[in-house]
mmCIF file of C-alpha atoms in Angstrom:
data_model
loop_
_atom_site.group_PDB
_atom_site.id
_atom_site.type_symbol
_atom_site.label_atom_id
_atom_site.label_comp_id
_atom_site.label_asym_id
_atom_site.label_seq_id
_atom_site.Cartn_x
_atom_site.Cartn_y
_atom_site.Cartn_z
ATOM 1 C CA GLY A 1 -8.619 6.651 15.470
ATOM 2 C CA GLY A 2 -9.460 8.777 13.808
ATOM 3 C CA VAL A 3 -12.900 9.546 15.059
ATOM 4 C CA ASP A 4 -12.593 11.582 17.966
ATOM 5 C CA GLU A 5 -15.023 9.622 20.595
ATOM 6 C CA THR A 6 -13.443 11.204 23.692
ATOM 7 C CA ASP A 7 -16.364 11.993 24.974
ATOM 8 C CA ALA A 8 -18.644 10.564 23.630
ATOM 9 C CA PRO A 9 -21.631 9.772 24.381
ATOM 10 C CA ARG A 10 -20.969 12.650 26.674
ATOM 11 C CA GLN A 11 -21.058 12.204 30.154
ATOM 12 C CA GLY A 12 -21.058 14.434 33.417
ATOM 13 C CA TRP A 13 -18.080 16.332 34.263
ATOM 14 C CA ILE A 14 -18.276 14.326 37.275
ATOM 15 C CA SER A 15 -17.597 11.003 35.820
ATOM 16 C CA ARG A 16 -15.653 12.389 33.205
ATOM 17 C CA LEU A 17 -13.688 13.444 36.065
ATOM 18 C CA MET A 18 -13.498 10.174 37.759
ATOM 19 C CA SER A 19 -12.790 7.902 34.730
ATOM 20 C CA GLY A 20 -10.167 9.833 33.411
ATOM 21 C CA GLU A 21 -11.228 12.156 30.772
ATOM 22 C CA LEU A 22 -10.212 15.914 32.220
ATOM 23 C CA MET A 23 -7.046 17.555 32.482
ATOM 24 C CA GLY A 24 -5.346 15.885 35.459
ATOM 25 C CA SER A 25 -7.438 13.133 35.410
ATOM 26 C CA SER A 26 -4.450 10.910 38.138
ATOM 27 C CA GLY A 27 -3.986 13.389 40.462
ATOM 28 C CA ARG A 28 -0.480 12.594 39.757
ATOM 29 C CA GLY A 29 0.800 15.480 37.350
ATOM 30 C CA SER A 30 2.909 16.985 39.552
ATOM 31 C CA GLU A 31 4.218 14.356 40.865
ATOM 32 C CA ASP A 32 8.609 14.235 40.084
ATOM 33 C CA SER A 33 9.283 12.181 36.803
ATOM 34 C CA SER A 34 12.136 11.538 35.933
ATOM 35 C CA SER A 35 13.375 10.951 32.296
ATOM 36 C CA GLU A 36 16.779 9.952 32.997
ATOM 37 C CA GLY A 37 16.992 6.580 30.238
ATOM 38 C CA LEU A 38 14.209 7.453 28.458
ATOM 39 C CA GLU A 39 13.887 8.469 24.521
ATOM 40 C CA ALA A 40 11.673 8.347 21.808
ATOM 41 C CA SER A 41 10.501 9.274 19.089
ATOM 42 C CA VAL A 42 6.492 11.871 18.617
ATOM 43 C CA VAL A 43 4.342 11.256 15.355
ATOM 44 C CA ILE A 44 1.985 14.209 14.797
ATOM 45 C CA MET A 45 -0.294 14.573 11.982
ATOM 46 C CA ASN A 46 -0.993 18.028 11.158
ATOM 47 C CA TRP A 47 -4.490 18.009 8.896
ATOM 48 C CA LYS A 48 -6.867 20.391 9.678
ATOM 49 C CA ARG A 49 -5.766 22.207 12.900
ATOM 50 C CA PRO A 50 -2.186 23.304 12.482
ATOM 51 C CA GLN A 51 -3.078 25.946 15.680
ATOM 52 C CA ASN A 52 -3.205 22.967 17.560
ATOM 53 C CA VAL A 53 0.000 21.221 15.907
ATOM 54 C CA ARG A 54 1.973 24.092 17.006
ATOM 55 C CA GLN A 55 1.259 24.786 20.374
ATOM 56 C CA ILE A 56 1.836 20.776 20.428
ATOM 57 C CA LEU A 57 5.359 21.678 19.465
ATOM 58 C CA ASP A 58 5.783 24.848 21.697
ATOM 59 C CA ARG A 59 5.741 22.512 25.050
ATOM 60 C CA MET A 60 7.540 18.981 23.412
ATOM 61 C CA VAL A 61 10.280 20.089 21.741
ATOM 62 C CA ASN A 62 11.010 20.975 25.461
ATOM 63 C CA TYR A 63 10.110 17.508 26.893
ATOM 64 C CA LYS A 64 13.552 15.248 27.734
ATOM 65 C CA ALA A 65 12.442 12.361 26.602
ATOM 66 C CA VAL A 66 11.509 13.883 23.477
ATOM 67 C CA LYS A 67 13.989 13.527 20.850
ATOM 68 C CA GLU A 68 12.290 13.748 17.901
ATOM 69 C CA ILE A 69 8.844 15.235 16.943
ATOM 70 C CA LEU A 70 8.088 13.787 12.723
ATOM 71 C CA VAL A 71 4.312 16.472 11.412
ATOM 72 C CA TRP A 72 3.199 14.396 8.768
ATOM 73 C CA HIS A 73 1.551 17.560 6.917
ATOM 74 C CA CYS A 74 -1.570 16.125 5.605
ATOM 75 C CA ASN A 75 -3.070 19.240 3.938
ATOM 76 C CA PRO A 76 -2.058 21.149 1.299
ATOM 77 C CA GLU A 77 -3.457 23.655 2.809
ATOM 78 C CA THR A 78 -2.383 23.484 6.572
ATOM 79 C CA VAL A 79 1.510 23.540 5.974
ATOM 80 C CA PHE A 80 3.867 25.131 8.076
ATOM 81 C CA THR A 81 7.110 25.503 8.666
ATOM 82 C CA TYR A 82 8.844 24.654 12.255
ATOM 83 C CA ASP A 83 12.287 25.736 13.010
ATOM 84 C CA HIS A 84 13.539 23.002 15.740
ATOM 85 C CA LEU A 85 16.718 21.107 15.730
ATOM 86 C CA LYS A 86 14.227 17.935 17.324
ATOM 87 C CA VAL A 87 11.236 18.823 14.191
ATOM 88 C CA VAL A 88 11.201 16.615 11.317
ATOM 89 C CA SER A 89 8.382 17.837 8.346
ATOM 90 C CA ILE A 90 7.036 15.615 6.402
ATOM 91 C CA VAL A 91 5.556 17.683 3.450
ATOM 92 C CA GLU A 92 4.114 14.295 1.962
ATOM 93 C CA PRO A 93 0.174 15.883 2.141
ATOM 94 C CA GLU A 94 -0.560 12.905 -1.429
ATOM 95 C CA ALA A 95 -0.245 10.189 1.276
ATOM 96 C CA ASN A 96 -3.231 10.713 2.897
ATOM 97 C CA SER A 97 -5.412 10.448 -0.510
ATOM 98 C CA VAL A 98 -3.101 6.926 -0.355
ATOM 99 C CA HIS A 99 -2.993 5.686 2.896
ATOM 100 C CA GLY A 100 -5.467 7.958 5.285
ATOM 101 C CA LEU A 101 -5.135 7.793 9.066
ATOM 102 C CA ASN A 102 -2.080 5.140 7.859
ATOM 103 C CA THR A 103 -0.236 7.147 7.618
ATOM 104 C CA ARG A 104 0.685 8.388 11.241
ATOM 105 C CA TYR A 105 2.235 4.595 10.987
ATOM 106 C CA MET A 106 4.121 5.713 8.372
ATOM 107 C CA GLY A 107 5.304 8.385 10.414
ATOM 108 C CA CYS A 108 7.014 5.828 12.665
ATOM 109 C CA LEU A 109 9.075 3.773 10.478
ATOM 110 C CA ARG A 110 10.709 7.131 10.176
ATOM 111 C CA ALA A 111 11.180 7.931 13.491
ATOM 112 C CA SER A 112 15.137 7.547 14.938
ATOM 113 C CA PHE A 113 14.524 5.750 17.782
ATOM 114 C CA GLU A 114 12.476 2.544 18.901
ATOM 115 C CA ALA A 115 10.189 3.669 20.770
ATOM 116 C CA VAL A 116 7.241 5.977 18.724
ATOM 117 C CA VAL A 117 4.465 8.550 20.212
ATOM 118 C CA THR A 118 1.733 8.656 18.661
ATOM 119 C CA VAL A 119 -0.319 11.945 19.707
ATOM 120 C CA ASP A 120 -3.432 13.351 18.888
ATOM 121 C CA ASP A 121 -4.111 17.205 16.757
ATOM 122 C CA ASP A 122 -6.722 18.226 19.814
ATOM 123 C CA VAL A 123 -4.721 17.040 22.536
ATOM 124 C CA LEU A 124 -1.799 17.923 24.849
ATOM 125 C CA PRO A 125 -0.155 15.498 27.418
ATOM 126 C CA LEU A 126 2.102 16.849 30.328
ATOM 127 C CA GLU A 127 5.989 15.413 30.432
ATOM 128 C CA HIS A 128 5.476 13.194 33.282
ATOM 129 C CA THR A 129 1.893 11.837 31.113
ATOM 130 C CA ILE A 130 4.947 11.218 28.454
ATOM 131 C CA ASN A 131 7.301 10.088 30.723
ATOM 132 C CA HIS A 132 5.045 7.473 32.490
ATOM 133 C CA LEU A 133 4.622 6.150 29.390
ATOM 134 C CA LEU A 134 7.673 5.518 28.787
ATOM 135 C CA LYS A 135 8.587 3.943 31.493
ATOM 136 C CA ALA A 136 5.652 1.604 31.597
ATOM 137 C CA LYS A 137 7.235 0.991 27.843
ATOM 138 C CA LEU A 138 10.557 -0.561 28.841
ATOM 139 C CA GLN A 139 9.182 -2.162 32.075
ATOM 140 C CA HIS A 140 6.228 -4.377 29.746
ATOM 141 C CA PRO A 141 8.336 -3.576 25.859
ATOM 142 C CA ASP A 142 5.471 -6.210 24.324
ATOM 143 C CA CYS A 143 2.620 -4.283 24.831
ATOM 144 C CA LEU A 144 1.332 -0.649 23.826
ATOM 145 C CA HIS A 145 0.371 1.789 26.412
ATOM 146 C CA ALA A 146 -1.668 4.406 26.302
ATOM 147 C CA THR A 147 -3.916 7.086 27.902
ATOM 148 C CA HIS A 148 -7.682 5.599 26.382
ATOM 149 C CA GLY A 149 -8.520 2.236 26.721
ATOM 150 C CA ARG A 150 -11.554 0.427 25.581
ATOM 151 C CA ASN A 151 -12.798 -2.917 25.988
ATOM 152 C CA PRO A 152 -15.559 -4.322 23.934
ATOM 153 C CA ARG A 153 -18.955 -5.594 25.343
ATOM 154 C CA PRO A 154 -20.694 -9.073 25.194
ATOM 155 C CA GLY A 155 -20.725 -10.269 21.314
ATOM 156 C CA CYS A 156 -17.739 -7.985 20.398
ATOM 157 C CA VAL A 157 -19.991 -4.710 20.502
ATOM 158 C CA TYR A 158 -17.696 -2.123 20.454
ATOM 159 C CA ASN A 159 -17.474 0.422 24.074
ATOM 160 C CA PHE A 160 -16.841 4.071 24.491
ATOM 161 C CA GLN A 161 -16.143 2.882 28.657
ATOM 162 C CA GLN A 162 -12.923 4.042 30.158
ATOM 163 C CA THR A 163 -10.891 0.759 30.846
ATOM 164 C CA GLN A 164 -9.664 0.795 34.087
ATOM 165 C CA ASP A 165 -5.754 2.323 35.261
ATOM 166 C CA GLY A 166 -3.547 0.443 34.572
ATOM 167 C CA LEU A 167 -5.327 -2.764 33.131
ATOM 168 C CA GLU A 168 -5.258 -4.293 29.869
ATOM 169 C CA ALA A 169 -7.701 -3.084 26.925
ATOM 170 C CA GLN A 170 -8.125 -5.413 23.925
ATOM 171 C CA VAL A 171 -7.994 -1.531 22.543
ATOM 172 C CA VAL A 172 -5.946 1.636 23.009
ATOM 173 C CA LEU A 173 -6.799 5.490 21.480
ATOM 174 C CA THR A 174 -4.124 6.560 19.058
ATOM 175 C CA LYS A 175 -4.229 9.941 21.766
ATOM 176 C CA VAL A 176 -1.011 9.666 23.359
ATOM 177 C CA MET A 177 0.078 6.249 22.999
ATOM 178 C CA VAL A 178 2.782 4.319 22.704
ATOM 179 C CA THR A 179 4.254 1.869 20.162
ATOM 180 C CA ASP A 180 6.974 0.810 18.627
ATOM 181 C CA ARG A 181 9.148 0.874 15.011
ATOM 182 C CA ARG A 182 8.523 -3.576 15.306
ATOM 183 C CA PHE A 183 4.777 -3.249 15.889
ATOM 184 C CA CYS A 184 4.510 -0.481 13.160
ATOM 185 C CA LYS A 185 6.433 -2.451 10.416
ATOM 186 C CA ALA A 186 3.758 -5.829 11.554
ATOM 187 C CA TYR A 187 1.285 -3.517 11.168
ATOM 188 C CA PHE A 188 1.917 -2.650 7.181
ATOM 189 C CA HIS A 189 2.672 -6.521 7.013
ATOM 190 C CA TYR A 190 -0.863 -7.463 8.162
ATOM 191 C CA ALA A 191 -2.609 -4.513 6.754
ATOM 192 C CA PRO A 192 -3.340 -5.981 3.266
ATOM 193 C CA VAL A 193 -6.088 -8.970 5.653
ATOM 194 C CA MET A 194 -8.304 -5.560 5.596
ATOM 195 C CA GLU A 195 -8.231 -3.490 2.571
ATOM 196 C CA ASP A 196 -11.590 -4.497 1.329
ATOM 197 C CA ILE A 197 -13.043 -2.494 4.432
ATOM 198 C CA ALA A 198 -10.139 -0.260 5.562
ATOM 199 C CA ARG A 199 -9.833 1.013 1.664
ATOM 200 C CA ASN A 200 -13.249 2.339 1.173
ATOM 201 C CA ALA A 201 -13.948 3.960 4.780
ATOM 202 C CA THR A 202 -14.059 7.462 5.758
ATOM 203 C CA PRO A 203 -11.445 8.500 6.197
ATOM 204 C CA ILE A 204 -9.064 5.990 4.722
ATOM 205 C CA TRP A 205 -8.046 2.934 7.415
ATOM 206 C CA ASN A 206 -10.435 4.397 10.372
ATOM 207 C CA GLY A 207 -9.877 1.808 12.389
ATOM 208 C CA GLU A 208 -6.324 2.358 12.940
ATOM 209 C CA ASP A 209 -6.787 1.904 16.711
ATOM 210 C CA ILE A 210 -7.679 -1.283 16.363
ATOM 211 C CA PHE A 211 -6.228 -2.483 14.035
ATOM 212 C CA MET A 212 -2.772 -1.354 15.738
ATOM 213 C CA SER A 213 -4.011 -3.219 18.604
ATOM 214 C CA LEU A 214 -5.203 -5.884 17.358
ATOM 215 C CA VAL A 215 -2.176 -6.577 15.637
ATOM 216 C CA SER A 216 0.192 -5.484 19.120
ATOM 217 C CA GLN A 217 -1.318 -8.606 20.346
ATOM 218 C CA LYS A 218 -0.501 -10.701 17.160
ATOM 219 C CA VAL A 219 2.453 -10.470 17.705
ATOM 220 C CA THR A 220 3.309 -10.741 21.278
ATOM 221 C CA ASN A 221 0.350 -12.166 22.554
ATOM 222 C CA GLN A 222 0.811 -9.353 24.732
ATOM 223 C CA LEU A 223 -2.749 -6.879 25.797
ATOM 224 C CA PRO A 224 -2.003 -3.319 25.256
ATOM 225 C CA ARG A 225 -2.744 -1.573 28.991
ATOM 226 C CA ARG A 226 -4.348 1.555 29.771
ATOM 227 C CA HIS A 227 -2.971 4.327 32.192
ATOM 228 C CA SER A 228 -4.684 7.519 33.347
ATOM 229 C CA LEU A 229 -2.581 10.448 32.940
ATOM 230 C CA PRO A 230 -3.636 14.013 32.463
ATOM 231 C CA TYR A 231 -3.291 16.264 28.982
ATOM 232 C CA SER A 232 -4.895 19.226 28.829
ATOM 233 C CA LYS A 233 -8.091 19.388 25.582
ATOM 234 C CA LEU A 234 -7.880 21.509 22.304
ATOM 235 C CA PRO A 235 -9.491 22.927 20.420
ATOM 236 C CA GLY A 236 -11.638 20.725 18.010
ATOM 237 C CA GLN A 237 -11.994 17.626 20.309
ATOM 238 C CA GLY A 238 -15.063 15.808 20.362
ATOM 239 C CA ASP A 239 -15.570 16.819 16.624
ATOM 240 C CA GLY A 240 -17.552 14.099 14.135
ATOM 241 C CA VAL A 241 -18.718 12.031 16.691
ATOM 242 C CA SER A 242 -22.320 13.280 18.517
ATOM 243 C CA HIS A 243 -24.339 13.817 15.124
ATOM 244 C CA ASN A 244 -23.092 10.122 13.890
ATOM 245 C CA LEU A 245 -22.820 8.301 16.905
ATOM 246 C CA LYS A 246 -24.719 4.915 16.243
ATOM 247 C CA ASP A 247 -23.053 4.827 12.928
ATOM 248 C CA HIS A 248 -19.391 4.819 14.154
ATOM 249 C CA ILE A 249 -20.172 2.458 16.894
ATOM 250 C CA LYS A 250 -21.749 0.234 13.933
ATOM 251 C CA TYR A 251 -18.688 1.196 11.852
ATOM 252 C CA ARG A 252 -16.122 0.719 14.660
ATOM 253 C CA THR A 253 -18.128 -3.047 16.145
ATOM 254 C CA ALA A 254 -17.875 -5.034 12.205
ATOM 255 C CA PHE A 255 -13.953 -3.272 12.083
ATOM 256 C CA LEU A 256 -12.954 -4.715 15.335
ATOM 257 C CA GLN A 257 -14.951 -8.059 15.252
ATOM 258 C CA ALA A 258 -13.877 -8.405 11.477
ATOM 259 C CA ALA A 259 -10.264 -7.753 12.240
ATOM 260 C CA THR A 260 -10.392 -9.606 15.467
ATOM 261 C CA SER A 261 -11.556 -13.029 13.114
ATOM 262 C CA ARG A 262 -9.113 -12.266 9.880
ATOM 263 C CA LEU A 263 -6.292 -12.187 12.318
ATOM 264 C CA GLY A 264 -6.975 -15.393 14.615
ATOM 265 C CA LEU A 265 -7.786 -13.715 17.077
ATOM 266 C CA LYS A 266 -10.491 -13.037 20.335
ATOM 267 C CA CYS A 267 -12.526 -10.589 20.932
ATOM 268 C CA GLU A 268 -12.445 -10.666 24.816
#
C-alpha cells in the first residue's frame, strides 16, 4: 500500500529469510518458468524514486509476459521520459491530489491487457516471479495473487505477519500483485462507501491495498492468495513505518474494520 510495511516490525534476518521477506526467499528463482501463453500490463507509480522506476523498467521491459508497462507520473518534479515500445508514460500529476493512491487503479483501467500487475517503486520482481503469479492467476482467475499477504489478528486487528506460501490471505499488498481490469472497475464502483475515511487519510486513499483485497472477495467470494517468490529490494523500502508504527496499525485496523463491515464481509 501507500506506507511500506515490509520490514515492520523489524525482524532478524534469519526470521525474515524464513518468512520469505528477503530477496530469493523461496529458493525457486533459478527454476525455469516459461512465459508461453502469458500476457499482462504492469502499472507503476512514479512519485519520489524515479531512479528506482528506471531500474525496474530497464529490467521488466525484457520480460516476455510483460506486454505493456504504464508509468503514472504523480510528481511534476520527478517526471522522466523512457523510450521503449512497451512503456506508456502517463504525465498527469494532478491525479495524485484527486485520487491519491487510487491512481494506480486508474492506471489499471487504462491497461490494454486483462491481467494487470501492480509493482511498487521499491521492489524489483524477477521474471520468474511475474510468470509464476500470472500462471496462478490463470489457474485461479477469481482471486488476487501477490508476494505479500496479511491475515488479521482476532478482533479484526491489522497484522504485519506474512501469511504462508500458497495459502489464502484476507489482504494482499500491492508490492507485486496480479489483479485484473474487472476488479479495478469493481473497485471504483464500491469506492464511495469508504470516501469519508480514505479521502481524509495521508496520503489520500491510504489503505487501497486493503480495499482492493476486500473488493475482490466481494465480487467473487474468493480470498486472495499469497505466494513466496523472489524479488530484489530497492532503496527506500521501510520509509515511514518505523517512526509511526503504532499509528499505522491503528489506521489500517480502523480501515479494515470499516471496509469489511460496509462491504458486508466477514473479517476472518
